[in-house]
Short mmCIF file of C-alpha atoms in Angstrom, two decimals:
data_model
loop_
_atom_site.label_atom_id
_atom_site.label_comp_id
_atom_site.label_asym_id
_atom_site.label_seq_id
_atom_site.Cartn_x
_atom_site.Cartn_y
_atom_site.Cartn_z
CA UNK A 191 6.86 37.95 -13.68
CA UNK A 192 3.24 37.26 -14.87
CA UNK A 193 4.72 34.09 -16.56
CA UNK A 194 6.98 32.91 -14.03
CA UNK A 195 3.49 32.58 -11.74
CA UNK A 196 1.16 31.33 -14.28
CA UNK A 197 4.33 28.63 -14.86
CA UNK A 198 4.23 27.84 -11.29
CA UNK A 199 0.44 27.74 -11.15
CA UNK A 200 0.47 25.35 -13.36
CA UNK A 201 3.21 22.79 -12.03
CA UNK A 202 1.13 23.11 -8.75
CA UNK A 203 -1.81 21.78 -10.07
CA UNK A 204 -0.16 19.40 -11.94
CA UNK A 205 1.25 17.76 -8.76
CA UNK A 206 -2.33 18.56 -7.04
CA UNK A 207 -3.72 16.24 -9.78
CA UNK A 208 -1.53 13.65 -9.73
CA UNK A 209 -2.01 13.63 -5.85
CA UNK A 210 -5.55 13.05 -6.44
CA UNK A 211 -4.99 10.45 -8.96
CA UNK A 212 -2.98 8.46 -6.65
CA UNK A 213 -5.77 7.50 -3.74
CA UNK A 214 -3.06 7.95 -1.44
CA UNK A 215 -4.81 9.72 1.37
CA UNK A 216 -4.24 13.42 1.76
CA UNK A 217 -5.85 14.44 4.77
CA UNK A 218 -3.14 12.75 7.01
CA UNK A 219 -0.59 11.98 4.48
CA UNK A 220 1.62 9.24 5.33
CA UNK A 221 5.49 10.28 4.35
CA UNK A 222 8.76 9.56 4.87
CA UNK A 223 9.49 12.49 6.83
CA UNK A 224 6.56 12.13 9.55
CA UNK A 225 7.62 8.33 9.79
CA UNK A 226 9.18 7.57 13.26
CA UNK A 227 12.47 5.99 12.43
CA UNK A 228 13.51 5.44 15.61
CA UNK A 229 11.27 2.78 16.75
CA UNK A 230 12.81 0.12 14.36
CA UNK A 231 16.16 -1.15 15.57
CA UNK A 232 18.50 -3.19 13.40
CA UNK A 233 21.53 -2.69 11.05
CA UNK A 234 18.83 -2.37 7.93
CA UNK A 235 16.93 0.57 8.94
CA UNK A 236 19.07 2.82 7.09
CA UNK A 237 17.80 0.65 3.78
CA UNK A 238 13.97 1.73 4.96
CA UNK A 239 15.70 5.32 4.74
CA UNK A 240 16.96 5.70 1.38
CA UNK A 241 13.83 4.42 0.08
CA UNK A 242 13.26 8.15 -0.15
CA UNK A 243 15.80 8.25 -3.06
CA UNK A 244 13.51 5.93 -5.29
CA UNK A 245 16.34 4.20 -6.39
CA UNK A 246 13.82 0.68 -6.31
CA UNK A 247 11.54 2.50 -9.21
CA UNK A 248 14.69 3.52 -11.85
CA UNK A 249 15.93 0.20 -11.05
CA UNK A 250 12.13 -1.79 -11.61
CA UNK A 251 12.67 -3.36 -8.07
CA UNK A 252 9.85 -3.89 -6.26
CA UNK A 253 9.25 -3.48 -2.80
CA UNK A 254 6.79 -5.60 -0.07
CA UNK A 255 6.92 -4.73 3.30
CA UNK A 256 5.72 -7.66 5.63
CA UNK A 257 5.27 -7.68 9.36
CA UNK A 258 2.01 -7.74 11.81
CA UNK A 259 -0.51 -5.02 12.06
CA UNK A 260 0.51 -1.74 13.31
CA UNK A 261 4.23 -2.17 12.53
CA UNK A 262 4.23 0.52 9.52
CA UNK A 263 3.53 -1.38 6.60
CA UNK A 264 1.10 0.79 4.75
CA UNK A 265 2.84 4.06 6.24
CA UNK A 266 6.17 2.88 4.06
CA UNK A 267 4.20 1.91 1.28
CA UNK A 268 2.44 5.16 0.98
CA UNK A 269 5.34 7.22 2.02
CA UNK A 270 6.81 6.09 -0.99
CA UNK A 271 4.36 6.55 -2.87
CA UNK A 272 3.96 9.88 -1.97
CA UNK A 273 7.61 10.73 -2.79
CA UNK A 274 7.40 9.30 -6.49
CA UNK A 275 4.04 11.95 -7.35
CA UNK A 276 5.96 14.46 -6.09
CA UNK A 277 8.69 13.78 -8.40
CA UNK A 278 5.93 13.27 -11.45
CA UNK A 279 5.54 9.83 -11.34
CA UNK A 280 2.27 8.24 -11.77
CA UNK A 281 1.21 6.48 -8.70
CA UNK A 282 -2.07 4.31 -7.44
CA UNK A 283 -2.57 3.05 -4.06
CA UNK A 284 -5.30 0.00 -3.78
CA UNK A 285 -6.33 -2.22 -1.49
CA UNK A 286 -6.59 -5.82 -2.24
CA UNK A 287 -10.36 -6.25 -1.26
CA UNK A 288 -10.85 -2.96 -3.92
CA UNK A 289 -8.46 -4.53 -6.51
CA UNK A 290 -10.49 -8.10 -6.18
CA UNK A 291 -13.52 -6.40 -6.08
CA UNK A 292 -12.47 -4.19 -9.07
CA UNK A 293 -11.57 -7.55 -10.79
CA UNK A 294 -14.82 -8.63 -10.37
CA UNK A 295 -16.85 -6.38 -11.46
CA UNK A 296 -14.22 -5.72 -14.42
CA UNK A 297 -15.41 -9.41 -15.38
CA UNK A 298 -19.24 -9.32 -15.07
CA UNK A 299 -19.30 -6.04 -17.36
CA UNK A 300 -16.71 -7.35 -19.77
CA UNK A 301 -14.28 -4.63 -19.07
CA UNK A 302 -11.20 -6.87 -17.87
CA UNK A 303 -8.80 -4.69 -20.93
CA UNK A 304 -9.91 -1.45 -19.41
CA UNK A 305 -9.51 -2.64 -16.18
CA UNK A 306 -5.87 -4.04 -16.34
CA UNK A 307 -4.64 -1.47 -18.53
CA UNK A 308 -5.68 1.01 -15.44
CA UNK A 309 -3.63 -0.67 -13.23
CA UNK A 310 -1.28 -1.19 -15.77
CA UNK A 311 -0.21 2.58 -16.57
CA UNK A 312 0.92 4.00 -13.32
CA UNK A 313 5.02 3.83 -12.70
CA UNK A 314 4.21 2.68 -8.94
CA UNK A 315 0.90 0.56 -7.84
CA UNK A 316 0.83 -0.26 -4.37
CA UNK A 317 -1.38 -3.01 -3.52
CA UNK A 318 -2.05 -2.80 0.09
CA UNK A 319 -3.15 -5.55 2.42
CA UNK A 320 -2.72 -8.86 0.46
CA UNK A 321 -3.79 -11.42 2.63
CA UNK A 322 -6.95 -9.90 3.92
CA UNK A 323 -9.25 -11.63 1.46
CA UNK A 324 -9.18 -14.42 -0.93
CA UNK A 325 -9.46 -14.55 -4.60
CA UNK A 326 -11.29 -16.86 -6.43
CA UNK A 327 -9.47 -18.72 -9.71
CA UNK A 328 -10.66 -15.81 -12.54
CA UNK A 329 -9.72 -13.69 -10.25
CA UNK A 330 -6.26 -15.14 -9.55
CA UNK A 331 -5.95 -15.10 -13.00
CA UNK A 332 -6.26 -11.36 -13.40
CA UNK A 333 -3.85 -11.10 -10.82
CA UNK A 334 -1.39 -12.67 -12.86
CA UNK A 335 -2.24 -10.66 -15.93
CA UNK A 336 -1.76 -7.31 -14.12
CA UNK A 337 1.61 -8.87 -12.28
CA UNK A 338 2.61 -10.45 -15.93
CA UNK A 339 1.51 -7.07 -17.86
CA UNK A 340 3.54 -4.59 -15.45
CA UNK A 341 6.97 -7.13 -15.35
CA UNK A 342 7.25 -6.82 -19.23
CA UNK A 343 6.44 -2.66 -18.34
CA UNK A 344 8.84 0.16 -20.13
CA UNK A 345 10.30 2.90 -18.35
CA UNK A 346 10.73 3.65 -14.44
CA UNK A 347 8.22 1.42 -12.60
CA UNK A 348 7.68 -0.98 -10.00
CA UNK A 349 4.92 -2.58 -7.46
CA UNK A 350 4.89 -2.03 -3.43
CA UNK A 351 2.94 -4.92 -1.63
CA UNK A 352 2.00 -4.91 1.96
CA UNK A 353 1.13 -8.23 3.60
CA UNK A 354 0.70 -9.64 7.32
CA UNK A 355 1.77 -12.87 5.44
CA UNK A 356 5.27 -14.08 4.01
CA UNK A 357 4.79 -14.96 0.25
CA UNK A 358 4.76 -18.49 1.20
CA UNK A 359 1.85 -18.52 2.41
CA UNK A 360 -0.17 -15.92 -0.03
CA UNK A 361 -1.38 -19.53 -1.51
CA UNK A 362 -4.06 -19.50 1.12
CA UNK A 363 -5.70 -16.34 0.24
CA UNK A 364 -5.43 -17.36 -3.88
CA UNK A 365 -6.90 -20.10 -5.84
CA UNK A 366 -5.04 -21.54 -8.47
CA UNK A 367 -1.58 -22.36 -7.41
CA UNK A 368 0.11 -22.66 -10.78
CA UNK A 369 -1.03 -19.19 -11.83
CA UNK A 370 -0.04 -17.94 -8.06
CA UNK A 371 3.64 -19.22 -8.07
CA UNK A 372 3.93 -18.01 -11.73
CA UNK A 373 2.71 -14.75 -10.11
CA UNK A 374 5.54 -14.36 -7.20
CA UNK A 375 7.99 -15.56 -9.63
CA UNK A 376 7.56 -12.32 -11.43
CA UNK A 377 7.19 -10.13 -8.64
CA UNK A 378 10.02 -11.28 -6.37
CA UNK A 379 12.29 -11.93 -9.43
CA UNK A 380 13.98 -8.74 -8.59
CA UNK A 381 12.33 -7.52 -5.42
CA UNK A 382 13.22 -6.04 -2.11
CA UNK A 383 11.50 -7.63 1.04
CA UNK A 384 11.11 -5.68 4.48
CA UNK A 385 10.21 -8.30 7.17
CA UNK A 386 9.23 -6.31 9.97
CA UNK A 387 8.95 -7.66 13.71
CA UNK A 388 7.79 -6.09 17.11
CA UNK A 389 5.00 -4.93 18.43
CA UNK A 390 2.46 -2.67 17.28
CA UNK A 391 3.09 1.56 16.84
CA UNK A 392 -0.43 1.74 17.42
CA UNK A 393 -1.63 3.33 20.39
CA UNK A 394 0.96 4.98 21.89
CA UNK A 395 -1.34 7.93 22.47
CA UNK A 396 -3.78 5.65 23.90
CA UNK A 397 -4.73 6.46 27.81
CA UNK A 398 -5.99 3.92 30.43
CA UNK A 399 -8.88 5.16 33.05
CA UNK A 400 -9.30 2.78 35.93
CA UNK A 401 -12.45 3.41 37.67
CA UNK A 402 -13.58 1.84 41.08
CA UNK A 403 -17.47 2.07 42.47
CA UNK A 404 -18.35 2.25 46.01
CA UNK A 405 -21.20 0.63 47.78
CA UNK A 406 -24.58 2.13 47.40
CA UNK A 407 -25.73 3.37 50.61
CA UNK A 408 -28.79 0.66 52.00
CA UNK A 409 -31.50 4.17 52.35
CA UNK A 410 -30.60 4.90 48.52
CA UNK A 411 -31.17 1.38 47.54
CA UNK A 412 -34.34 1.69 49.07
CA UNK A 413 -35.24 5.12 47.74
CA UNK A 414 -34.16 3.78 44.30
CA UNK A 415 -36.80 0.73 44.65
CA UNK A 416 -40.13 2.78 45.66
#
């Protein structure tokens, strides 16, 4: 009985380890289950639902989900993410301001090695956002190591992308546009791409107050002035 616990104990903080190891956040956590399904319409939403099966991670397909703000990009990202740790995979959520800015600083301390092999290890990075800031040409170059690094990768892995942009026009936010097209050829090589359209799930909660003043009585006015 003692065993059976102390067993138990310890596959819970396993997963409690690996949760923390992901960045995915935990106070709100973002899953398939509290994702509202039924404000996408189309024939394809069932192919957002099986996601859930990870099928795209034993198969090395990766996964961008592209659409304006507010229409659940990050939410399916991370939702998926969340159901890989939970199954014991290793998984990293970034942003791609942190991941440029990680670059960076990767390359003033001479640490690039360290730095891609990082981002190297986990079966599913998520890189959240791309489009939001620009990368200079070392930087683009990174990119492509990372990208180039994970597509020759062993084992069950893949990469989830956000974007408000289609990968036609990620160009604009990366310098270098040999290294960048050599770059989406290996991540869209065998890839999965959500294009999502509509307007935004954000603030449904949010309430309107209309106010209306009146006229200020003349005596007040003048009591207000002495």
């Amino acid at each position: 009985m003692v065993f059976f616990y102390l067993s138990e104990k310890k596959q819970q903080n396993t997963i409690q380890t690996l949760l923390k190891l992901t960045r995915l956040p935990t106070k709100v956590p973002k899953t398939f289950v509290n994702f509202d399904f039924s404000l996408l319409k189309g024939k394809d939403v069932e192919r957002l639902k099986v996601l859930v099966l990870l099928n795209a991670i034993y198969s090395h397909r990766n996964l961008a989900f592209i659409g304006p703000a507010g229409t659940g990009k990050t939410h399916l990202a991370q939702a998926f993410g969340y159901a890989c740790y939970q199954r014991g995979l290793k998984t990293y959520f970034i942003k791609a301001s942190e991941l440029r800015d990680r670059f960076t600083a990767a390359r003033r301390s001479g640490k690039t090695d360290s730095c891609l092999n990082g981002l190297v290890r986990p079966s599913c990075l998520i890189i959240d956002k791309i489009g939001h800031c620009t990368f200079d040409k070392e930087n683009t170059r990174l990119f492509f190591d990372l990208i180039d690094r994970r597509y020759n990768k062993e084992g069950s892995f893949n990469m989830i992308f956000t974007s408000n942009k289609t990968p036609a026009l990620w160009r604009e936010d990366f310098e270098e546009d040999a290294t960048l097209l050599c770059t989406l050829d290996r991540i869209f090589d065998d890839a999965t791409v959500f294009k999502l359209r509509g307007e935004s799930f954000r603030g449904k909660k949010l309430e309107s107050v209309s106010l209306q003043t009146g006229k200020i009585p003349a005596v007040e006015r003048a009591a207000a002035k002495e």
